[in-house]
Short mmCIF file of C-alpha atoms (C1' of nucleotides) in Angstrom, two decimals:
data_model
loop_
_atom_site.label_atom_id
_atom_site.label_comp_id
_atom_site.label_asym_id
_atom_site.label_seq_id
_atom_site.Cartn_x
_atom_site.Cartn_y
_atom_site.Cartn_z
CA MET A 1 93.92 34.86 -29.28
CA ALA A 2 91.33 33.61 -31.25
CA ASP A 3 90.59 30.56 -33.35
CA TRP A 4 90.58 31.08 -37.88
CA PRO A 5 86.90 30.39 -38.36
CA GLU A 6 85.65 27.03 -40.67
CA GLU A 7 83.66 30.20 -42.94
CA ILE A 8 85.56 32.91 -45.03
CA SER A 9 82.76 36.15 -44.51
CA LEU A 10 83.75 39.46 -43.49
CA GLU A 11 81.14 38.45 -40.48
CA ALA A 12 83.21 34.93 -38.74
CA PHE A 13 86.05 36.73 -38.97
CA ARG A 14 84.92 39.53 -36.80
CA ARG A 15 83.21 37.20 -34.65
CA ALA A 16 86.87 35.15 -34.06
CA TRP A 17 88.74 38.10 -33.88
CA VAL A 18 88.00 41.04 -31.26
CA LEU A 19 89.27 44.04 -33.46
CA GLU A 20 86.33 46.79 -33.06
CA GLY A 21 84.15 48.24 -30.44
CA GLU A 22 84.66 48.34 -26.37
CA GLU A 23 86.20 44.41 -25.94
CA PHE A 24 88.82 46.18 -28.80
CA TRP A 25 90.32 49.88 -27.13
CA ASN A 26 90.46 48.08 -23.83
CA LYS A 27 93.25 45.74 -25.40
CA VAL A 28 94.57 48.81 -26.61
CA PHE A 29 94.71 50.21 -23.66
CA GLU A 30 96.99 47.29 -22.48
CA MET A 31 98.78 47.49 -25.07
CA HIS A 32 101.06 50.78 -23.18
CA ARG A 33 99.12 51.16 -20.25
CA ASP A 34 102.52 51.90 -18.76
CA LYS A 35 103.10 54.72 -21.46
CA ILE A 36 99.82 55.90 -19.66
CA GLN A 37 99.26 58.61 -16.23
CA ILE A 38 95.64 57.91 -16.15
CA LYS A 39 94.84 54.81 -13.82
CA ASN A 40 91.30 54.74 -14.23
CA PRO A 41 90.54 52.10 -17.22
CA ARG A 42 86.92 53.40 -18.19
CA VAL A 43 88.20 56.77 -17.81
CA ALA A 44 91.12 55.69 -20.00
CA ILE A 45 89.64 53.54 -22.88
CA GLY A 46 86.94 56.75 -24.25
CA ASN A 47 89.59 59.51 -24.28
CA LEU A 48 91.79 56.94 -25.71
CA GLU A 49 89.76 56.18 -28.32
CA LYS A 50 88.70 59.38 -28.80
CA ILE A 51 91.68 60.40 -29.69
CA PHE A 52 93.04 57.30 -31.57
CA THR A 53 89.91 58.61 -33.68
CA ALA A 54 90.17 61.89 -34.14
CA THR A 55 94.36 61.40 -35.18
CA PHE A 56 93.10 59.23 -38.00
CA LYS A 57 90.70 62.03 -39.21
CA LEU A 58 93.14 64.74 -39.82
CA ALA A 59 96.16 62.50 -40.01
CA ASN A 60 94.50 60.21 -43.16
CA SER A 61 93.39 63.51 -44.52
CA LYS A 62 96.29 66.63 -44.77
CA GLY A 63 98.75 64.27 -43.45
CA PHE A 64 99.90 63.62 -39.52
CA GLN A 65 103.12 65.60 -39.63
CA ALA A 66 100.38 68.61 -40.52
CA MET A 67 98.25 68.29 -38.18
CA SER A 68 98.59 70.36 -35.36
CA LEU A 69 98.34 69.05 -31.61
CA ARG A 70 95.72 72.08 -31.76
CA ASP A 71 94.17 70.66 -34.22
CA LEU A 72 94.22 67.11 -32.43
CA SER A 73 92.48 69.13 -29.31
CA SER A 74 89.91 70.46 -30.92
CA GLU A 75 88.85 67.28 -33.38
CA SER A 76 89.06 64.86 -29.82
CA GLY A 77 87.88 67.49 -27.68
CA ILE A 78 90.63 67.20 -25.26
CA SER A 79 92.41 69.56 -24.23
CA MET A 80 95.82 69.94 -24.70
CA GLY A 81 97.50 69.81 -21.35
CA GLY A 82 95.30 66.70 -21.74
CA LEU A 83 96.46 65.06 -24.33
CA TYR A 84 99.75 65.07 -22.83
CA ALA A 85 98.10 62.77 -19.62
CA TYR A 86 97.25 59.78 -22.95
CA ILE A 87 100.30 60.43 -25.46
CA GLY A 88 103.91 61.56 -23.80
CA SER A 89 104.88 63.29 -27.40
CA LYS A 90 102.94 63.95 -30.53
CA ASN A 91 106.10 61.30 -32.81
CA GLU A 92 105.42 58.36 -29.44
CA LEU A 93 101.41 58.84 -31.08
CA ALA A 94 102.29 57.90 -34.06
CA SER A 95 104.75 55.47 -33.58
CA VAL A 96 102.31 53.56 -30.21
CA ILE A 97 99.88 53.90 -33.76
CA GLU A 98 102.58 51.49 -35.57
CA GLY A 99 103.08 49.18 -32.49
CA VAL A 100 99.38 48.26 -31.75
CA LEU A 101 98.45 47.09 -35.14
CA ARG A 102 101.32 45.89 -35.67
CA ASN A 103 100.97 43.14 -33.16
CA TYR A 104 97.58 42.74 -33.76
CA ILE A 105 98.37 41.50 -37.29
CA ASP A 106 101.60 38.91 -35.89
CA GLU A 107 98.44 37.72 -34.17
CA VAL A 108 96.85 37.53 -37.04
CA ILE A 109 99.75 35.79 -39.13
CA GLY A 110 100.85 33.86 -36.12
CA GLU A 111 97.58 32.10 -35.74
CA LEU A 112 97.71 31.40 -38.99
CA VAL A 113 100.90 29.39 -39.46
CA THR A 114 99.51 26.53 -36.60
CA LYS A 115 96.96 25.68 -39.78
CA ASP A 116 97.31 22.84 -41.66
CA LEU A 117 95.93 23.51 -44.95
CA ASP A 118 96.05 23.03 -48.47
CA PRO A 119 97.82 25.44 -50.55
CA VAL A 120 94.94 26.70 -52.38
CA ASP A 121 92.80 26.63 -49.30
CA ARG A 122 95.65 28.43 -47.63
CA LEU A 123 96.42 30.77 -50.04
CA ARG A 124 92.79 31.91 -50.38
CA ALA A 125 92.63 32.03 -46.25
CA ILE A 126 96.03 34.60 -46.20
CA ILE A 127 94.04 36.45 -49.12
CA TYR A 128 90.96 36.90 -47.61
CA GLY A 129 91.92 36.92 -44.00
CA GLU A 130 94.07 40.45 -44.27
CA LEU A 131 92.08 42.01 -46.85
CA PHE A 132 89.37 42.00 -43.64
CA MET A 133 91.90 42.96 -40.98
CA MET A 134 92.61 45.79 -43.33
CA GLN A 135 88.83 46.37 -43.48
CA LEU A 136 87.93 46.24 -39.64
CA LEU A 137 91.23 48.44 -39.23
CA ASN A 138 91.25 50.79 -42.85
CA PRO A 139 92.64 53.70 -40.88
CA TRP A 140 95.38 52.26 -39.02
CA TYR A 141 96.51 50.73 -41.86
CA TYR A 142 96.69 53.49 -44.07
CA PHE A 143 97.80 55.88 -41.63
CA CYS A 144 101.01 53.22 -41.03
CA TYR A 145 101.73 53.27 -44.77
CA MET A 146 101.33 56.95 -45.17
CA GLU A 147 103.02 58.09 -42.24
CA LEU A 148 105.66 54.94 -41.28
CA LYS A 149 109.09 57.27 -43.21
CA GLY A 150 108.38 60.10 -40.41
CA LEU A 151 108.66 56.73 -37.40
CA ASP A 152 112.75 55.87 -36.26
CA ARG A 153 114.73 53.77 -38.64
CA GLU A 154 114.42 49.91 -35.81
CA GLN A 155 110.46 50.62 -36.67
CA GLN A 156 110.23 50.86 -40.51
CA GLN A 157 112.70 48.08 -40.35
CA GLN A 158 110.32 46.32 -38.04
CA ALA A 159 107.43 47.95 -40.06
CA MET A 160 109.28 45.80 -43.76
CA ASP A 161 110.00 43.17 -41.92
CA LEU A 162 106.37 42.01 -40.78
CA GLU A 163 105.35 42.11 -45.27
CA LEU A 164 108.39 40.12 -46.02
CA ARG A 165 106.73 37.46 -42.80
CA PHE A 166 103.15 38.50 -44.50
CA ASP A 167 104.69 38.25 -47.86
CA GLY A 168 107.29 34.69 -47.18
CA LEU A 169 103.56 33.22 -46.11
CA LEU A 170 101.99 33.74 -49.26
CA VAL A 171 105.92 32.53 -51.38
CA ASP A 172 105.33 28.91 -48.52
CA ALA A 173 102.20 27.99 -49.63
CA ILE A 174 102.94 29.19 -53.72
CA ASN A 175 106.10 26.44 -52.82
CA ALA A 176 104.02 23.80 -51.73
CA GLY A 177 101.14 23.43 -54.28
CA VAL A 178 104.78 23.63 -56.32
CA LYS A 179 106.08 20.51 -55.20
CA ASN A 180 102.41 18.92 -55.72
CA LYS A 181 102.67 20.16 -59.66
CA GLN A 182 98.94 22.29 -58.47
CA PHE A 183 100.28 25.34 -59.57
CA VAL A 184 103.65 26.41 -61.60
CA CYS A 185 104.91 29.64 -60.46
CA ALA A 186 109.08 30.85 -62.17
CA ASN A 187 109.45 33.56 -59.12
CA PRO A 188 106.70 32.80 -56.03
CA GLU A 189 108.20 35.51 -54.20
CA LEU A 190 107.38 38.07 -57.03
CA LEU A 191 103.69 36.55 -56.93
CA ALA A 192 103.54 37.02 -53.90
CA SER A 193 105.01 40.61 -53.51
CA SER A 194 102.50 41.82 -56.63
CA ILE A 195 99.67 39.94 -54.38
CA THR A 196 100.24 42.46 -51.14
CA GLY A 197 100.44 45.02 -53.50
CA GLN A 198 97.27 44.40 -54.87
CA LEU A 199 95.83 43.26 -51.24
CA GLN A 200 97.60 47.10 -50.09
CA GLN A 201 95.11 48.79 -52.33
CA TRP A 202 92.82 48.34 -50.87
CA HIS A 203 92.71 50.63 -48.76
CA LEU A 204 95.39 52.96 -50.55
CA LYS A 205 93.13 53.37 -53.23
CA HIS A 206 89.64 53.51 -51.34
CA TRP A 207 88.49 55.91 -53.44
CA LYS A 208 89.02 53.77 -56.81
CA PHE A 209 86.53 50.50 -55.40
CA LYS A 210 84.05 53.48 -54.48
CA LEU A 211 84.03 55.22 -57.65
CA ARG A 212 83.27 51.84 -59.83
CA GLU A 213 81.07 50.20 -56.50
CA VAL A 214 83.44 47.48 -56.30
CA ASN A 215 83.43 46.07 -52.83
CA LEU A 216 85.50 43.97 -50.56
CA GLU A 217 84.12 40.27 -51.22
CA GLN A 218 84.10 41.56 -55.26
CA TYR A 219 87.83 42.68 -54.23
CA ALA A 220 88.44 38.86 -51.91
CA ALA A 221 87.49 37.23 -55.19
CA HIS A 222 88.73 39.32 -58.02
CA ILE A 223 93.07 38.64 -56.57
CA PHE A 224 91.92 35.25 -55.99
CA ASP A 225 90.47 33.82 -59.49
CA ASN A 226 93.26 35.60 -61.00
CA LEU A 227 96.03 34.18 -59.04
CA LEU A 228 94.83 30.53 -59.72
CA LEU A 229 94.88 32.09 -62.95
CA VAL A 230 98.68 33.00 -63.41
CA LEU A 231 98.90 29.72 -61.21
CA GLN A 232 97.68 27.78 -64.13
CA TYR A 233 95.37 25.67 -61.30
CA ARG A 234 93.34 23.22 -63.13
CA GLY A 235 89.98 24.40 -62.45
CA ALA A 236 90.73 28.00 -61.97
CA GLU A 237 88.63 29.19 -64.35
CA ALA A 238 85.18 28.39 -63.22
CA GLY A 239 85.64 30.26 -60.56
CA ALA A 240 87.42 28.53 -57.68
CA SER A 241 86.99 30.94 -55.21
CA GLY A 242 83.85 29.35 -54.89
CA ILE A 243 81.96 32.74 -54.86
CA ALA A 244 79.70 34.12 -57.04
CA GLN A 245 83.22 36.35 -59.79
CA SER A 246 81.86 39.66 -60.06
CA ALA A 247 79.65 41.14 -62.92
CA MET B 1 106.70 65.95 -78.42
CA ALA B 2 108.74 62.76 -79.07
CA ASP B 3 108.02 59.44 -80.80
CA TRP B 4 107.00 55.88 -79.06
CA PRO B 5 110.09 54.09 -80.42
CA GLU B 6 110.18 50.29 -81.79
CA GLU B 7 111.87 49.16 -80.27
CA ILE B 8 110.47 48.37 -76.78
CA SER B 9 114.03 49.44 -73.88
CA LEU B 10 114.55 51.17 -71.75
CA GLU B 11 116.74 52.37 -73.60
CA ALA B 12 115.21 53.04 -76.29
CA PHE B 13 112.66 54.68 -74.03
CA ARG B 14 115.72 57.34 -72.98
CA ARG B 15 116.82 58.64 -76.19
CA ALA B 16 112.60 58.66 -77.50
CA TRP B 17 112.18 61.72 -74.25
CA VAL B 18 114.00 63.60 -72.66
CA LEU B 19 113.60 62.67 -69.02
CA GLU B 20 117.17 63.84 -67.85
CA GLY B 21 120.11 66.06 -68.21
CA GLU B 22 119.78 69.54 -68.77
CA GLU B 23 117.50 69.49 -71.57
CA PHE B 24 115.27 68.45 -69.39
CA TRP B 25 115.80 71.17 -66.76
CA ASN B 26 114.75 73.50 -69.32
CA LYS B 27 112.01 72.09 -70.10
CA VAL B 28 110.64 71.99 -66.26
CA PHE B 29 112.41 75.83 -66.50
CA GLU B 30 109.85 76.86 -68.98
CA MET B 31 107.53 75.07 -67.68
CA HIS B 32 106.80 77.28 -65.08
CA ARG B 33 108.98 80.89 -66.42
CA ASP B 34 106.69 82.72 -65.26
CA LYS B 35 106.08 81.63 -61.62
CA ILE B 36 110.00 82.84 -60.86
CA GLN B 37 111.77 86.02 -60.41
CA ILE B 38 115.15 85.13 -62.14
CA LYS B 39 114.75 85.74 -65.15
CA ASN B 40 118.36 84.45 -66.48
CA PRO B 41 118.08 80.29 -68.05
CA ARG B 42 121.14 79.04 -67.52
CA VAL B 43 121.75 80.61 -63.60
CA ALA B 44 117.94 79.34 -62.62
CA ILE B 45 117.98 76.32 -64.65
CA GLY B 46 121.15 74.92 -62.38
CA ASN B 47 119.21 76.19 -59.44
CA LEU B 48 115.82 74.36 -60.01
CA GLU B 49 118.10 71.35 -60.19
CA LYS B 50 119.61 71.98 -57.22
CA ILE B 51 116.22 72.58 -55.56
CA PHE B 52 113.83 69.81 -56.75
CA THR B 53 116.69 67.66 -55.93
CA ALA B 54 117.57 68.79 -52.33
CA THR B 55 113.27 68.07 -52.01
CA PHE B 56 112.97 64.65 -53.33
CA LYS B 57 116.18 63.99 -50.19
CA LEU B 58 114.84 65.22 -48.05
CA ALA B 59 110.88 64.69 -48.30
CA ASN B 60 111.41 61.12 -50.06
CA SER B 61 112.99 60.04 -46.61
CA LYS B 62 111.61 62.07 -43.82
CA GLY B 63 108.24 63.74 -45.61
CA PHE B 64 107.76 67.60 -47.32
CA GLN B 65 105.79 68.86 -43.70
CA ALA B 66 108.07 67.76 -41.53
CA MET B 67 111.54 69.06 -43.80
CA SER B 68 111.38 72.52 -43.51
CA LEU B 69 112.69 75.56 -45.92
CA ARG B 70 115.63 75.44 -43.76
CA ASP B 71 116.77 72.12 -43.81
CA LEU B 72 115.88 72.75 -48.10
CA SER B 73 118.26 75.91 -48.00
CA SER B 74 121.26 73.63 -46.31
CA GLU B 75 120.81 70.41 -49.07
CA SER B 76 120.93 72.76 -52.09
CA GLY B 77 123.34 75.13 -51.25
CA ILE B 78 121.16 77.91 -51.45
CA SER B 79 120.43 80.35 -48.67
CA MET B 80 116.75 80.38 -47.19
CA GLY B 81 116.22 84.58 -49.01
CA GLY B 82 117.42 82.95 -52.07
CA LEU B 83 115.38 79.88 -52.19
CA TYR B 84 112.14 82.54 -52.75
CA ALA B 85 113.50 83.78 -55.79
CA TYR B 86 112.15 80.56 -57.43
CA ILE B 87 109.30 78.87 -55.75
CA GLY B 88 106.92 81.15 -54.51
CA SER B 89 105.98 79.47 -50.84
CA LYS B 90 105.94 75.86 -49.67
CA ASN B 91 102.65 74.55 -50.35
CA GLU B 92 103.08 76.26 -54.05
CA LEU B 93 107.38 73.96 -53.86
CA ALA B 94 104.68 71.08 -54.26
CA SER B 95 101.75 72.05 -56.49
CA VAL B 96 104.71 72.66 -58.93
CA ILE B 97 106.18 69.01 -59.05
CA GLU B 98 102.84 67.12 -59.56
CA GLY B 99 102.10 70.21 -62.52
CA VAL B 100 105.13 69.28 -63.79
CA LEU B 101 105.14 65.29 -63.64
CA ARG B 102 101.21 65.29 -64.02
CA ASN B 103 102.31 67.90 -67.35
CA TYR B 104 104.55 64.56 -68.66
CA ILE B 105 102.41 61.85 -67.75
CA ASP B 106 99.27 63.41 -69.48
CA GLU B 107 102.36 64.48 -72.95
CA VAL B 108 103.36 59.95 -73.16
CA ILE B 109 100.02 58.68 -72.63
CA GLY B 110 99.05 61.22 -74.91
CA GLU B 111 101.46 60.47 -77.56
CA LEU B 112 100.20 56.44 -76.83
CA VAL B 113 96.47 56.35 -78.02
CA THR B 114 97.45 58.15 -81.25
CA LYS B 115 98.90 54.31 -81.61
CA ASP B 116 97.72 51.56 -83.50
CA LEU B 117 98.57 48.92 -82.15
CA ASP B 118 96.77 45.61 -81.25
CA PRO B 119 95.81 44.70 -77.51
CA VAL B 120 98.74 42.48 -76.57
CA ASP B 121 101.10 45.16 -78.16
CA ARG B 122 99.35 47.61 -76.92
CA LEU B 123 99.15 46.70 -73.47
CA ARG B 124 102.56 45.65 -73.05
CA ALA B 125 103.99 49.25 -74.15
CA ILE B 126 101.87 51.29 -71.83
CA ILE B 127 103.03 48.77 -68.78
CA TYR B 128 106.34 49.34 -70.07
CA GLY B 129 106.83 52.71 -70.28
CA GLU B 130 104.60 53.83 -67.05
CA LEU B 131 107.99 51.71 -65.90
CA PHE B 132 110.45 53.27 -67.69
CA MET B 133 108.44 56.70 -66.72
CA MET B 134 108.68 55.66 -62.91
CA GLN B 135 112.83 54.38 -63.61
CA LEU B 136 113.41 57.94 -64.66
CA LEU B 137 111.35 59.59 -63.23
CA ASN B 138 111.41 57.50 -58.97
CA PRO B 139 111.66 61.33 -57.16
CA TRP B 140 108.35 62.77 -58.55
CA TYR B 141 106.17 59.67 -59.16
CA TYR B 142 107.56 58.83 -54.98
CA PHE B 143 106.86 62.52 -53.94
CA CYS B 144 103.32 63.70 -55.97
CA TYR B 145 101.66 60.17 -54.26
CA MET B 146 102.99 60.27 -50.80
CA GLU B 147 102.55 64.28 -50.74
CA LEU B 148 99.41 64.39 -53.23
CA LYS B 149 97.31 64.90 -49.43
CA GLY B 150 99.17 67.00 -48.47
CA LEU B 151 97.79 69.64 -52.08
CA ASP B 152 94.37 71.39 -52.28
CA ARG B 153 91.80 69.40 -53.14
CA GLU B 154 91.79 70.76 -56.96
CA GLN B 155 95.26 68.77 -57.34
CA GLN B 156 94.44 65.77 -55.64
CA GLN B 157 91.03 65.58 -58.34
CA GLN B 158 93.30 66.25 -60.63
CA ALA B 159 95.68 63.51 -60.32
CA MET B 160 93.16 61.58 -59.38
CA ASP B 161 91.39 61.93 -63.06
CA LEU B 162 95.23 61.08 -64.65
CA GLU B 163 94.75 57.97 -63.02
CA LEU B 164 91.74 56.88 -64.01
CA ARG B 165 92.60 57.60 -67.51
CA PHE B 166 95.51 55.92 -67.30
CA ASP B 167 93.49 53.00 -66.10
CA GLY B 168 91.50 53.79 -69.49
CA LEU B 169 94.02 53.15 -71.54
CA LEU B 170 94.55 49.46 -69.98
CA VAL B 171 90.76 49.20 -69.79
CA ASP B 172 91.19 49.62 -74.10
CA ALA B 173 92.73 47.72 -74.55
CA ILE B 174 91.89 44.67 -72.51
CA ASN B 175 88.22 44.71 -74.16
CA ALA B 176 89.79 45.21 -77.62
CA GLY B 177 90.82 42.13 -76.47
CA VAL B 178 88.13 40.36 -75.59
CA LYS B 179 85.91 41.99 -79.09
CA ASN B 180 88.26 39.25 -80.85
CA LYS B 181 88.19 36.58 -78.74
CA GLN B 182 91.76 36.65 -78.06
CA PHE B 183 91.32 37.39 -74.22
CA VAL B 184 88.57 36.80 -71.90
CA CYS B 185 87.90 39.36 -68.36
CA ALA B 186 84.56 39.10 -66.61
CA ASN B 187 85.83 43.26 -65.11
CA PRO B 188 88.73 44.49 -67.49
CA GLU B 189 87.88 47.27 -64.90
CA LEU B 190 88.94 45.63 -61.99
CA LEU B 191 91.42 44.06 -63.90
CA ALA B 192 93.13 46.87 -64.89
CA SER B 193 93.38 48.80 -61.34
CA SER B 194 95.81 45.98 -60.20
CA ILE B 195 97.90 46.67 -62.81
CA THR B 196 98.13 50.39 -62.38
CA GLY B 197 98.87 49.03 -58.32
CA GLN B 198 101.08 46.89 -59.41
CA LEU B 199 103.21 49.06 -61.60
CA GLN B 200 102.82 51.87 -58.48
CA GLN B 201 105.14 49.37 -56.71
CA TRP B 202 107.71 50.14 -59.28
CA HIS B 203 107.99 53.40 -56.61
CA LEU B 204 106.34 52.87 -53.70
CA LYS B 205 108.10 49.45 -52.62
CA HIS B 206 111.77 49.80 -53.93
CA TRP B 207 113.23 48.83 -50.83
CA LYS B 208 111.30 45.26 -51.72
CA PHE B 209 112.85 44.64 -55.43
CA LYS B 210 116.70 46.09 -54.06
CA LEU B 211 116.84 43.55 -51.12
CA ARG B 212 115.74 40.54 -53.79
CA GLU B 213 116.99 42.41 -56.42
CA VAL B 214 114.20 42.30 -59.38
CA ASN B 215 115.15 44.96 -62.34
CA LEU B 216 113.26 46.55 -64.07
CA GLU B 217 114.08 44.85 -67.19
CA GLN B 218 112.11 41.84 -64.91
CA TYR B 219 109.26 43.39 -63.17
CA ALA B 220 107.91 44.92 -66.38
CA ALA B 221 108.22 40.69 -67.95
CA HIS B 222 106.65 39.81 -64.45
CA ILE B 223 104.14 41.73 -64.76
CA PHE B 224 103.29 41.13 -68.32
CA ASP B 225 103.60 37.30 -68.60
CA ASN B 226 100.97 36.95 -65.65
CA LEU B 227 98.58 39.71 -67.20
CA LEU B 228 98.60 37.86 -70.64
CA LEU B 229 97.96 34.41 -67.78
CA VAL B 230 94.80 36.42 -66.09
CA LEU B 231 92.99 36.65 -70.16
CA GLN B 232 94.01 33.97 -70.59
CA TYR B 233 95.89 34.39 -73.78
CA ARG B 234 96.94 31.36 -75.85
CA GLY B 235 100.72 31.39 -75.98
CA ALA B 236 100.64 33.16 -72.68
CA GLU B 237 103.40 30.62 -70.91
CA ALA B 238 105.63 29.89 -73.06
CA GLY B 239 106.82 33.60 -72.27
CA ALA B 240 104.72 36.36 -74.27
CA SER B 241 106.92 39.01 -73.29
CA GLY B 242 109.15 38.40 -75.51
CA ILE B 243 111.52 38.72 -73.48
CA ALA B 244 113.90 36.40 -71.45
CA GLN B 245 111.46 35.39 -68.09
CA SER B 246 113.26 35.94 -64.16
CA ALA B 247 115.17 33.17 -63.12
"C1'" DG C 1 91.76 63.47 -13.95
"C1'" DT C 2 90.97 67.72 -16.87
"C1'" DC C 3 91.68 72.34 -18.03
"C1'" DT C 4 93.55 76.84 -18.72
"C1'" DA C 5 97.94 80.20 -19.77
"C1'" DT C 6 101.77 79.94 -20.82
"C1'" DA C 7 107.45 79.44 -21.74
"C1'" DC C 8 110.55 78.91 -25.72
"C1'" DA C 9 112.26 76.99 -29.60
"C1'" DA C 10 111.01 76.61 -34.26
"C1'" DC C 11 108.20 78.18 -38.45
"C1'" DG C 12 107.91 80.17 -43.34
"C1'" DA C 13 108.65 84.43 -44.77
"C1'" DT C 14 109.81 88.94 -45.94
"C1'" DA C 15 113.48 93.09 -45.78
"C1'" DG C 16 117.33 95.14 -47.49
"C1'" DA C 17 122.26 95.24 -48.39
"C1'" DC C 18 125.73 94.17 -51.33
"C1'" DG D 1 120.59 87.23 -58.40
"C1'" DT D 2 122.30 85.99 -53.92
"C1'" DC D 3 123.28 87.04 -49.07
"C1'" DT D 4 122.31 88.08 -43.79
"C1'" DA D 5 119.34 89.25 -40.29
"C1'" DT D 6 114.93 89.73 -38.37
"C1'" DC D 7 109.78 89.95 -38.67
"C1'" DG D 8 105.25 87.87 -36.81
"C1'" DT D 9 103.60 83.38 -36.07
"C1'" DT D 10 103.05 78.89 -35.19
"C1'" DG D 11 104.01 73.79 -33.06
"C1'" DT D 12 105.09 70.91 -29.20
"C1'" DA D 13 105.10 71.08 -24.37
"C1'" DT D 14 104.95 71.61 -19.91
"C1'" DA D 15 103.53 74.06 -15.27
"C1'" DG D 16 99.93 74.83 -12.09
"C1'" DA D 17 94.57 75.70 -10.73
"C1'" DC D 18 90.68 72.98 -9.82
#
DNA sequence: GTCTATACAACGATAGAC
DNA sequence: GTCTATCGTTGTATAGAC
């Protein structure tokens, strides 16, 4: 568990939460150590990274169902027999990926709710935090979004519950601001859904942001500034995000 | 080709454009008559509807790749041999679905650009029109969104081009309003992308709207009213959509 | 712990009877 | 125009050598 950084930047977020590198894959290994035949962590961690990375490359371009384990074997450089020392079955591989991501999101969300922030700062933290997560775990998010319907019903429900919980964070912050008379909002739940949908665009429509040459900070400021305008927050027009508005 | 209705309602849109019933499936049949072995329209149209409807039911719940032609055969009530009188191959079936939808969207968009509307009315027409389309062709939209990466690169590009063209409609309307000094907007392209993303939520997150008991008119008004707030359009707070704001 | 070789079920697709 | 029967291929998964 980590602390939310005081400074809001991708670099500070990257330092506060371990979502890449050897330390990250070590945590992934620990999370389903029991479902794996290989006991030696040093060898398991390296191969897990190979398998997951290859899965993302193949599934996120042609689709998980269209990816065969022969594809995965040649892309990861691990033989078909070797794969089964790590994954149990093809469907379990997808299930594990969803489980790991959901676990991480839960952890970050759980830490956020303990923070005592005023409504504006809270909304900023949620928006920037989720976008930083999506940036660092981009292929994980995209995979889980696109392949969710391939999982069993229980897991689909857990993913939907998580999304509702995330919406709930936004709703609570909006309602707090409405109570303060800082915000005006007729339907906080619908507005929260809109924000969540816009955040998810960052991984769903990566091609478009690349084409438009929009970077993460610009997109975060765009969502946040527009949200304050919708909430009719005073001072919103001046760029209340505290970060330069995109040109 | 049809005329855009003066009144903005799903019923008026439904009357203006033929997107359901026998007449609709007849148009679908005409659109790829040459790729089909069956010549008798009366029998072909009925089976086409069965095949497409069954495909949507299966693909939109478990995924197109995970759906076997044996599944499709039993769901549609047409034998495996019979299917091949209509579809050429499994991949071509997905390709045809994307082609039909893109064709329809192009037609509606093409008709819209010929209209001479002021910026606010134009934005309203685009938002409501696209949502009405998504409502009537819901399974088509969802299928094309989720299965796009299974199609060949050329077709993926055409789908992305269409989305950029749709964003372009919004950008033009926003820019016209900025020129008129009706709107304030620093980055019309990014705002247009946000709107498109929010519109697509209507078919992507159907479960959530159902859970929240949000209907189409409420969602349309939500997007439109918030857009006017973001554009700092005077009178936006009063619910400029002309339709009662959701409770 | 990783590999090659293989089992065998399920797939897309087609031929030919009706 | 639609069906049943069947083809060859490819898929997931495993056994057993190393």
